[in-house]
Short mmCIF file of C-alpha atoms and ligand atoms in Angstrom, two decimals:
data_model
loop_
_atom_site.label_atom_id
_atom_site.label_comp_id
_atom_site.label_asym_id
_atom_site.label_seq_id
_atom_site.Cartn_x
_atom_site.Cartn_y
_atom_site.Cartn_z
CA MET A 1175 -0.42 0.60 34.19
CA GLN A 1176 0.98 2.33 31.07
CA LYS A 1177 -1.13 1.88 27.93
CA ILE A 1178 0.33 -0.58 25.42
CA HIS A 1179 0.82 0.85 21.95
CA ALA A 1180 1.76 -1.17 18.86
CA ALA A 1181 5.12 0.19 17.72
CA ILE A 1182 6.77 -0.45 14.38
CA THR A 1183 10.15 -1.92 15.36
CA ALA A 1184 11.41 -2.89 11.90
CA VAL A 1185 10.55 -2.23 8.28
CA ASN A 1186 11.76 -3.71 5.03
CA GLY A 1187 10.77 -3.77 1.40
CA TYR A 1188 11.34 -5.52 -1.88
CA VAL A 1189 10.84 -4.42 -5.46
CA PRO A 1190 11.52 -6.68 -8.46
CA GLU A 1191 14.48 -5.92 -10.67
CA TYR A 1192 12.69 -5.40 -13.98
CA ILE A 1193 11.99 -1.73 -14.71
CA LEU A 1194 9.09 -0.92 -17.02
CA THR A 1195 9.72 2.63 -18.23
CA ASN A 1196 7.30 5.11 -19.77
CA LYS A 1197 9.37 4.74 -22.94
CA GLU A 1198 8.69 1.00 -23.09
CA LEU A 1199 4.97 1.63 -22.50
CA GLU A 1200 5.01 3.96 -25.51
CA GLY A 1201 5.66 0.89 -27.62
CA MET A 1202 2.79 -1.06 -26.03
CA VAL A 1203 -0.11 1.45 -25.99
CA ASP A 1204 -0.90 4.85 -27.47
CA THR A 1205 0.71 7.00 -24.78
CA ASN A 1206 3.78 9.11 -24.17
CA ASP A 1207 6.19 9.97 -21.38
CA GLU A 1208 4.98 13.59 -21.20
CA TRP A 1209 1.31 12.57 -20.67
CA ILE A 1210 2.12 9.95 -18.04
CA THR A 1211 4.53 12.21 -16.15
CA SER A 1212 2.27 15.26 -16.11
CA ARG A 1213 -0.98 13.37 -15.31
CA THR A 1214 0.43 10.92 -12.73
CA GLY A 1215 4.03 11.74 -11.76
CA ILE A 1216 5.14 8.23 -12.72
CA LYS A 1217 8.33 7.62 -14.72
CA GLU A 1218 8.81 3.88 -14.21
CA ARG A 1219 7.46 0.89 -12.28
CA ARG A 1220 8.79 -2.56 -11.34
CA ILE A 1221 7.47 -5.82 -12.79
CA LEU A 1222 7.86 -9.26 -11.22
CA LYS A 1223 8.98 -11.59 -14.02
CA GLY A 1224 8.86 -15.38 -13.90
CA HIS A 1225 6.39 -17.80 -12.37
CA PHE A 1226 6.08 -16.07 -9.00
CA GLY A 1227 3.15 -14.73 -7.01
CA THR A 1228 2.95 -11.86 -4.55
CA SER A 1229 4.15 -14.08 -1.68
CA GLU A 1230 7.56 -14.39 -3.33
CA MET A 1231 8.16 -10.65 -2.95
CA ALA A 1232 6.95 -10.90 0.64
CA VAL A 1233 9.52 -13.62 1.36
CA HIS A 1234 12.32 -11.23 0.33
CA ALA A 1235 10.84 -8.33 2.32
CA VAL A 1236 10.14 -10.34 5.48
CA ASN A 1237 13.40 -12.34 5.54
CA GLY A 1238 15.29 -9.04 5.35
CA LEU A 1239 13.11 -7.58 8.10
CA LEU A 1240 13.73 -10.52 10.45
CA LYS A 1241 17.45 -10.23 9.87
CA LYS A 1242 17.39 -6.50 10.59
CA ARG A 1243 15.46 -7.04 13.83
CA GLY A 1244 17.60 -10.03 14.78
CA ILE A 1245 14.72 -12.42 15.40
CA SER A 1246 13.73 -15.73 13.86
CA ALA A 1247 10.52 -16.49 12.02
CA ASP A 1248 9.25 -18.85 14.71
CA GLU A 1249 8.88 -15.87 17.08
CA ILE A 1250 6.13 -14.35 14.94
CA ASP A 1251 2.62 -14.69 16.45
CA LEU A 1252 0.49 -13.37 13.59
CA ILE A 1253 0.88 -12.47 9.90
CA ILE A 1254 -1.60 -10.09 8.31
CA PHE A 1255 -1.01 -10.13 4.55
CA CYS A 1256 -2.64 -7.09 2.96
CA THR A 1257 -3.03 -7.79 -0.74
CA THR A 1258 -5.44 -7.56 -3.63
CA THR A 1259 -3.43 -10.03 -5.71
CA PRO A 1260 -2.96 -13.06 -3.44
CA ASP A 1261 -1.09 -16.00 -4.96
CA MET A 1262 -4.47 -17.73 -5.28
CA ALA A 1263 -8.01 -17.36 -3.90
CA PHE A 1264 -7.07 -19.78 -1.13
CA PRO A 1265 -5.09 -20.81 0.82
CA ALA A 1266 -4.36 -17.33 2.11
CA SER A 1267 -1.05 -15.82 1.07
CA ALA A 1268 -0.39 -15.32 4.79
CA ASN A 1269 -0.31 -19.11 5.14
CA ILE A 1270 1.88 -19.53 2.06
CA LEU A 1271 4.29 -16.90 3.37
CA ALA A 1272 4.39 -18.45 6.85
CA ASP A 1273 5.35 -21.77 5.31
CA LYS A 1274 8.02 -20.27 3.05
CA ILE A 1275 9.74 -18.32 5.85
CA GLY A 1276 9.28 -20.94 8.58
CA ALA A 1277 6.88 -18.99 10.80
CA ILE A 1278 5.67 -22.23 12.35
CA ASN A 1279 4.06 -20.62 15.41
CA ALA A 1280 2.10 -17.95 13.56
CA TRP A 1281 -1.49 -17.85 12.48
CA GLY A 1282 -2.42 -15.49 9.69
CA TYR A 1283 -4.93 -14.19 7.24
CA ASP A 1284 -5.22 -12.05 4.13
CA LEU A 1285 -6.81 -8.64 4.29
CA ASN A 1286 -8.29 -7.10 1.17
CA ALA A 1287 -9.08 -3.42 1.22
CA ALA A 1288 -7.44 -2.63 -2.13
CA CYS A 1289 -5.10 0.37 -1.90
CA SER A 1290 -6.14 1.09 1.71
CA GLY A 1291 -5.16 -2.42 2.77
CA PHE A 1292 -1.97 -1.49 4.58
CA VAL A 1293 -3.59 1.14 6.84
CA PHE A 1294 -6.47 -1.28 7.52
CA GLY A 1295 -3.92 -4.04 8.31
CA LEU A 1296 -1.78 -1.80 10.50
CA THR A 1297 -4.83 -0.80 12.52
CA THR A 1298 -6.08 -4.37 12.79
CA GLY A 1299 -2.66 -5.74 13.74
CA SER A 1300 -2.28 -3.05 16.40
CA GLN A 1301 -5.37 -4.33 18.21
CA PHE A 1302 -3.69 -7.69 18.86
CA ILE A 1303 -0.70 -5.91 20.41
CA GLU A 1304 -2.73 -3.37 22.40
CA SER A 1305 -4.92 -6.10 23.88
CA GLY A 1306 -1.84 -7.97 25.11
CA LYS A 1307 -2.76 -11.00 23.04
CA HIS A 1308 0.36 -10.96 20.83
CA GLN A 1309 3.97 -9.77 21.08
CA LYS A 1310 5.06 -9.89 17.43
CA VAL A 1311 2.71 -9.14 14.55
CA LEU A 1312 3.88 -8.90 10.94
CA VAL A 1313 1.89 -6.60 8.68
CA VAL A 1314 2.78 -7.21 5.04
CA GLY A 1315 1.52 -5.04 2.16
CA GLY A 1316 2.24 -6.16 -1.36
CA ASP A 1317 0.83 -6.72 -4.80
CA LYS A 1318 1.77 -8.17 -8.12
CA MET A 1319 -0.49 -5.74 -9.96
CA SER A 1320 1.00 -6.81 -13.31
CA SER A 1321 -0.94 -10.09 -12.89
CA ILE A 1322 -4.31 -8.29 -13.27
CA ILE A 1323 -3.39 -5.38 -15.54
CA ASN A 1324 -4.50 -5.24 -19.15
CA TYR A 1325 -1.46 -3.98 -21.04
CA LYS A 1326 -3.78 -2.85 -23.84
CA ASP A 1327 -5.65 -0.40 -21.57
CA ARG A 1328 -3.61 2.80 -21.62
CA SER A 1329 -5.55 4.45 -18.80
CA SER A 1330 -4.66 1.79 -16.22
CA CYS A 1331 -1.49 0.01 -17.37
CA ILE A 1332 0.59 3.15 -16.94
CA ILE A 1333 -0.23 3.51 -13.26
CA PHE A 1334 0.41 0.19 -11.58
CA GLY A 1335 3.55 -1.73 -10.59
CA ASP A 1336 4.68 -4.62 -8.40
CA GLY A 1337 6.27 -4.40 -4.95
CA CYS A 1338 5.96 -5.38 -1.32
CA GLY A 1339 6.81 -3.97 2.09
CA ALA A 1340 6.47 -5.25 5.64
CA VAL A 1341 6.58 -3.94 9.20
CA LEU A 1342 6.90 -5.67 12.55
CA LEU A 1343 4.63 -4.54 15.39
CA GLU A 1344 5.68 -5.01 19.02
CA PRO A 1345 4.33 -3.65 22.33
CA ASN A 1346 5.60 -0.30 23.58
CA THR A 1347 4.66 1.32 26.90
CA GLU A 1348 6.57 4.59 26.41
CA GLY A 1349 4.00 6.23 24.18
CA TYR A 1350 5.52 5.25 20.81
CA GLY A 1351 3.59 3.41 18.10
CA VAL A 1352 0.14 3.62 16.57
CA ILE A 1353 -1.76 6.34 18.43
CA ASP A 1354 -4.96 6.71 16.41
CA SER A 1355 -6.61 5.74 13.15
CA ILE A 1356 -9.73 6.50 11.17
CA LEU A 1357 -10.90 3.91 8.64
CA ARG A 1358 -13.84 4.24 6.27
CA SER A 1359 -15.53 2.45 3.40
CA ASP A 1360 -18.37 3.07 0.96
CA GLY A 1361 -19.43 0.06 -1.10
CA SER A 1362 -21.42 2.18 -3.54
CA GLY A 1363 -18.05 3.15 -5.07
CA GLY A 1364 -17.19 -0.46 -5.88
CA GLN A 1365 -18.44 -0.14 -9.43
CA TYR A 1366 -15.63 2.27 -10.38
CA LEU A 1367 -12.63 0.09 -9.50
CA LYS A 1368 -12.88 -3.68 -9.56
CA GLN A 1369 -11.90 -7.03 -11.04
CA ASN A 1370 -15.09 -8.39 -12.54
CA ALA A 1371 -14.28 -12.09 -12.88
CA GLY A 1372 -12.52 -14.80 -10.94
CA GLY A 1373 -14.74 -14.61 -7.86
CA SER A 1374 -17.92 -16.55 -7.03
CA LEU A 1375 -20.13 -14.20 -9.06
CA ASN A 1376 -18.28 -14.66 -12.34
CA PRO A 1377 -16.01 -17.70 -12.04
CA ALA A 1378 -13.40 -18.14 -14.75
CA SER A 1379 -14.88 -19.25 -18.07
CA HIS A 1380 -13.97 -18.91 -21.73
CA GLU A 1381 -16.42 -16.01 -21.88
CA THR A 1382 -14.87 -14.12 -18.96
CA ILE A 1383 -11.45 -14.54 -20.54
CA ASP A 1384 -12.69 -13.36 -23.93
CA ASN A 1385 -14.25 -10.29 -22.27
CA ASP A 1386 -11.00 -9.35 -20.46
CA ASP A 1387 -12.98 -9.57 -17.21
CA HIS A 1388 -10.02 -10.86 -15.18
CA TYR A 1389 -8.21 -7.59 -15.57
CA LEU A 1390 -8.50 -4.58 -13.30
CA TYR A 1391 -11.33 -2.27 -14.39
CA GLN A 1392 -11.06 1.39 -13.43
CA GLU A 1393 -13.07 4.50 -14.22
CA GLY A 1394 -10.14 6.78 -13.54
CA GLN A 1395 -11.89 10.13 -13.30
CA ALA A 1396 -14.58 8.87 -10.90
CA VAL A 1397 -11.95 7.28 -8.66
CA PHE A 1398 -9.80 10.39 -8.83
CA LYS A 1399 -12.68 12.62 -7.70
CA PHE A 1400 -13.37 10.55 -4.59
CA ALA A 1401 -9.70 9.90 -3.82
CA VAL A 1402 -8.59 13.49 -4.02
CA THR A 1403 -11.10 14.71 -1.43
CA ASN A 1404 -11.41 11.70 0.88
CA MET A 1405 -7.71 10.94 1.32
CA ALA A 1406 -7.00 14.59 2.10
CA ASP A 1407 -10.01 14.91 4.43
CA VAL A 1408 -9.25 11.79 6.46
CA ALA A 1409 -5.61 12.81 6.96
CA ALA A 1410 -6.74 16.25 8.15
CA GLU A 1411 -9.39 14.64 10.40
CA VAL A 1412 -6.90 12.40 12.20
CA MET A 1413 -4.61 15.41 12.73
CA GLU A 1414 -7.45 17.55 14.14
CA ARG A 1415 -8.63 14.78 16.44
CA ASN A 1416 -5.12 14.55 17.92
CA ASN A 1417 -4.57 18.34 18.07
CA LEU A 1418 -1.73 18.15 15.56
CA SER A 1419 -0.87 21.21 13.50
CA SER A 1420 1.18 20.93 10.32
CA GLU A 1421 4.25 21.90 12.41
CA ASP A 1422 3.67 18.95 14.75
CA VAL A 1423 3.72 16.43 11.90
CA ASP A 1424 7.16 15.30 10.77
CA TRP A 1425 6.14 13.07 7.88
CA LEU A 1426 3.13 12.52 5.67
CA VAL A 1427 3.13 9.03 4.15
CA PRO A 1428 0.51 9.05 1.40
CA HIS A 1429 -0.61 6.15 -0.76
CA GLN A 1430 1.11 6.58 -4.12
CA ALA A 1431 -1.71 6.49 -6.68
CA ASN A 1432 -1.26 9.76 -8.50
CA LYS A 1433 1.06 12.68 -7.73
CA ARG A 1434 -1.88 15.06 -8.08
CA ILE A 1435 -3.75 13.22 -5.29
CA ILE A 1436 -0.61 13.31 -3.12
CA ASP A 1437 -0.27 17.07 -3.74
CA ALA A 1438 -3.91 17.67 -2.76
CA THR A 1439 -3.36 15.80 0.51
CA THR A 1440 -0.15 17.74 1.14
CA ASN A 1441 -1.98 21.05 0.63
CA ARG A 1442 -4.95 20.05 2.79
CA THR A 1443 -2.70 19.05 5.70
CA GLY A 1444 -0.58 22.18 5.29
CA LEU A 1445 2.72 20.28 5.27
CA SER A 1446 5.71 21.41 3.26
CA SER A 1447 6.66 19.06 0.45
CA ASP A 1448 9.99 18.10 2.07
CA LYS A 1449 7.98 16.31 4.80
CA VAL A 1450 6.08 14.16 2.31
CA MET A 1451 7.31 10.72 1.29
CA VAL A 1452 6.97 10.39 -2.47
CA ASN A 1453 8.49 7.64 -4.62
CA ILE A 1454 5.68 7.27 -7.16
CA GLU A 1455 8.07 8.25 -9.96
CA LYS A 1456 10.07 5.03 -9.39
CA TYR A 1457 7.44 2.45 -8.48
CA GLY A 1458 4.03 3.74 -9.63
CA ASN A 1459 1.05 2.43 -7.69
CA THR A 1460 1.95 -0.86 -5.98
CA THR A 1461 -1.47 -0.87 -4.23
CA ASN A 1462 -0.86 -2.43 -0.77
CA GLY A 1463 2.88 -1.91 -1.15
CA THR A 1464 3.08 1.88 -1.46
CA ILE A 1465 3.09 2.94 2.21
CA PRO A 1466 5.47 0.28 3.62
CA LEU A 1467 7.80 0.85 0.64
CA CYS A 1468 7.91 4.56 1.52
CA LEU A 1469 8.62 3.75 5.19
CA TRP A 1470 11.41 1.43 4.06
CA GLU A 1471 12.98 4.06 1.82
CA TRP A 1472 12.77 6.85 4.41
CA GLU A 1473 13.70 4.65 7.41
CA GLY A 1474 17.14 6.25 7.69
CA LYS A 1475 15.69 9.77 7.87
CA VAL A 1476 12.83 9.19 10.31
CA LYS A 1477 13.81 9.78 13.96
CA LYS A 1478 12.53 8.35 17.23
CA GLY A 1479 9.53 10.35 18.38
CA ASP A 1480 8.66 11.68 14.90
CA ASN A 1481 4.94 12.07 14.23
CA LEU A 1482 3.82 10.28 11.06
CA ILE A 1483 0.47 10.56 9.31
CA LEU A 1484 -0.29 7.70 6.91
CA ALA A 1485 -3.17 8.14 4.46
CA ALA A 1486 -4.67 5.96 1.75
CA PHE A 1487 -7.61 5.66 -0.63
CA GLY A 1488 -8.58 2.70 -2.77
CA GLY A 1489 -11.10 0.41 -4.38
CA GLY A 1490 -14.19 -0.44 -2.37
CA PHE A 1491 -14.20 2.48 -1.89
CA THR A 1492 -11.97 2.32 1.16
CA TRP A 1493 -9.91 5.02 2.79
CA GLY A 1494 -8.21 5.78 6.04
CA SER A 1495 -5.47 7.47 7.99
CA VAL A 1496 -3.16 6.38 10.81
CA TYR A 1497 -1.29 8.59 13.28
CA LEU A 1498 1.83 6.96 14.69
CA LYS A 1499 4.86 7.99 16.72
CA TRP A 1500 8.06 6.44 15.36
CA ALA A 1501 9.69 4.17 17.96
CA TYR A 1502 13.37 3.95 16.92
O1 UT7 B 2109 -4.94 3.53 -6.10
C1 UT7 B 2109 -6.18 4.06 -5.75
C2 UT7 B 2109 -7.14 4.14 -6.83
N1 UT7 B 2109 -6.73 4.72 -8.06
C3 UT7 B 2109 -6.55 6.05 -8.22
O2 UT7 B 2109 -6.55 6.83 -7.28
C4 UT7 B 2109 -6.42 6.55 -9.63
C5 UT7 B 2109 -7.27 7.77 -9.82
N2 UT7 B 2109 -7.34 8.24 -11.22
C6 UT7 B 2109 -6.27 8.77 -11.87
O3 UT7 B 2109 -5.16 8.80 -11.36
C7 UT7 B 2109 -6.51 9.37 -13.23
O4 UT7 B 2109 -7.90 9.45 -13.45
C8 UT7 B 2109 -5.84 8.60 -14.41
C9 UT7 B 2109 -4.34 8.76 -14.31
C10 UT7 B 2109 -6.25 7.15 -14.38
C11 UT7 B 2109 -6.27 9.20 -15.72
O5 UT7 B 2109 -5.95 10.59 -15.74
P1 UT7 B 2109 -7.08 11.66 -16.12
O6 UT7 B 2109 -6.42 12.98 -16.10
O7 UT7 B 2109 -8.24 11.46 -15.19
O8 UT7 B 2109 -7.43 11.28 -17.60
P2 UT7 B 2109 -8.86 10.96 -18.22
O9 UT7 B 2109 -9.24 9.56 -17.88
O10 UT7 B 2109 -9.81 12.06 -17.89
O11 UT7 B 2109 -8.53 11.04 -19.74
C12 UT7 B 2109 -8.18 12.29 -20.38
C13 UT7 B 2109 -7.73 12.02 -21.79
C14 UT7 B 2109 -8.66 11.08 -22.56
O12 UT7 B 2109 -8.67 11.45 -23.92
P3 UT7 B 2109 -9.87 12.31 -24.55
O13 UT7 B 2109 -11.09 11.49 -24.33
O14 UT7 B 2109 -9.88 13.60 -23.78
O15 UT7 B 2109 -9.46 12.46 -25.96
C15 UT7 B 2109 -8.01 9.74 -22.43
O16 UT7 B 2109 -8.36 8.86 -23.47
O17 UT7 B 2109 -6.47 11.34 -21.76
C16 UT7 B 2109 -6.55 10.12 -22.50
N3 UT7 B 2109 -5.66 9.15 -21.89
C17 UT7 B 2109 -4.38 9.03 -22.23
N4 UT7 B 2109 -3.62 9.68 -23.13
C18 UT7 B 2109 -2.33 9.32 -23.24
C19 UT7 B 2109 -5.95 8.24 -20.91
N5 UT7 B 2109 -4.86 7.53 -20.64
C20 UT7 B 2109 -3.87 7.99 -21.43
C21 UT7 B 2109 -2.52 7.66 -21.60
N6 UT7 B 2109 -1.79 8.33 -22.50
N7 UT7 B 2109 -1.92 6.68 -20.87
#
């Protein structure tokens, strides 16, 4: 019997309308367009305005995806919602999303691996397809980073933005889909990128609010050092393990955290820059959203049979890479 692979059969994305430019940030913190552009590659990012959580962006992304694929929400078996900014601690945003879109036959859960969440979720979701357990698995990656960003901290507020993407996984027996993945984590790096309060260790209190502990905390240089080597190494490792040279790879889909980290991964894998999906200048770092948003934007250019290498690094530390063969 032919091996079952989990193939991406549809992709869609959603970014909020409001554009927060470098110029506008210049009026909020002591920064400038030249510094942000040269140190990160970011020109603007999207911000979700109004009383909405991350699931609202997912509703837009997933409803569009279902329409594209021509299926209804009640056909979905499982929803894996990769996010670091769920609507609330519980219920899971996967359950909130299922209710909003009418996925009445799906079970679901949230997956939190910070910026590596989407590659962790894609790998996890694939297992349910490969085992024959499920036929239709939705992997959603999205974050409303603006909900945990301190817009007085110039080193972090310039990087992050809001956005969400989603893919549908279905069985394929012709060799297309997720072929291999390498996932890693190192909890000793947790101290460098975290949200200190709001969990069971430091529940919300007047003191945690006064200390700005509900905002994202990042030691940028420490994170950069780990990200720049590990994301590049893991992408190269998955290529080596599958005997792929840079000529064999059609697309590199890197997490969009910093253009300098993307460039290091591009150099390490030996790919030419025209094969690398980069939209960091428009959206900044949308955490779980970056990779599916790239797939969405490049969907029209990617061809059936193309070899894609996805790579991410994030808080935890977590990092990983996925090798997949595009199915349509
Ligand atoms: O998504 C996955 C996890 N996150 C990442 O991968 C992010 C990794 N880190 C980074 O991308 C970079 O470290 C940052 C973009 C966050 C910061 O860039 P950097 O080149 O590492 O800057 P730095 O923190 O070393 O700061 C250099 C200087 C400092 O000034 P002094 O001390 O040299 O006078 C900062 O205060 O730049 C200053 N600075 C700024 N200046 C203007 C920091 N932020 C800004 C700013 N505008 N927005």
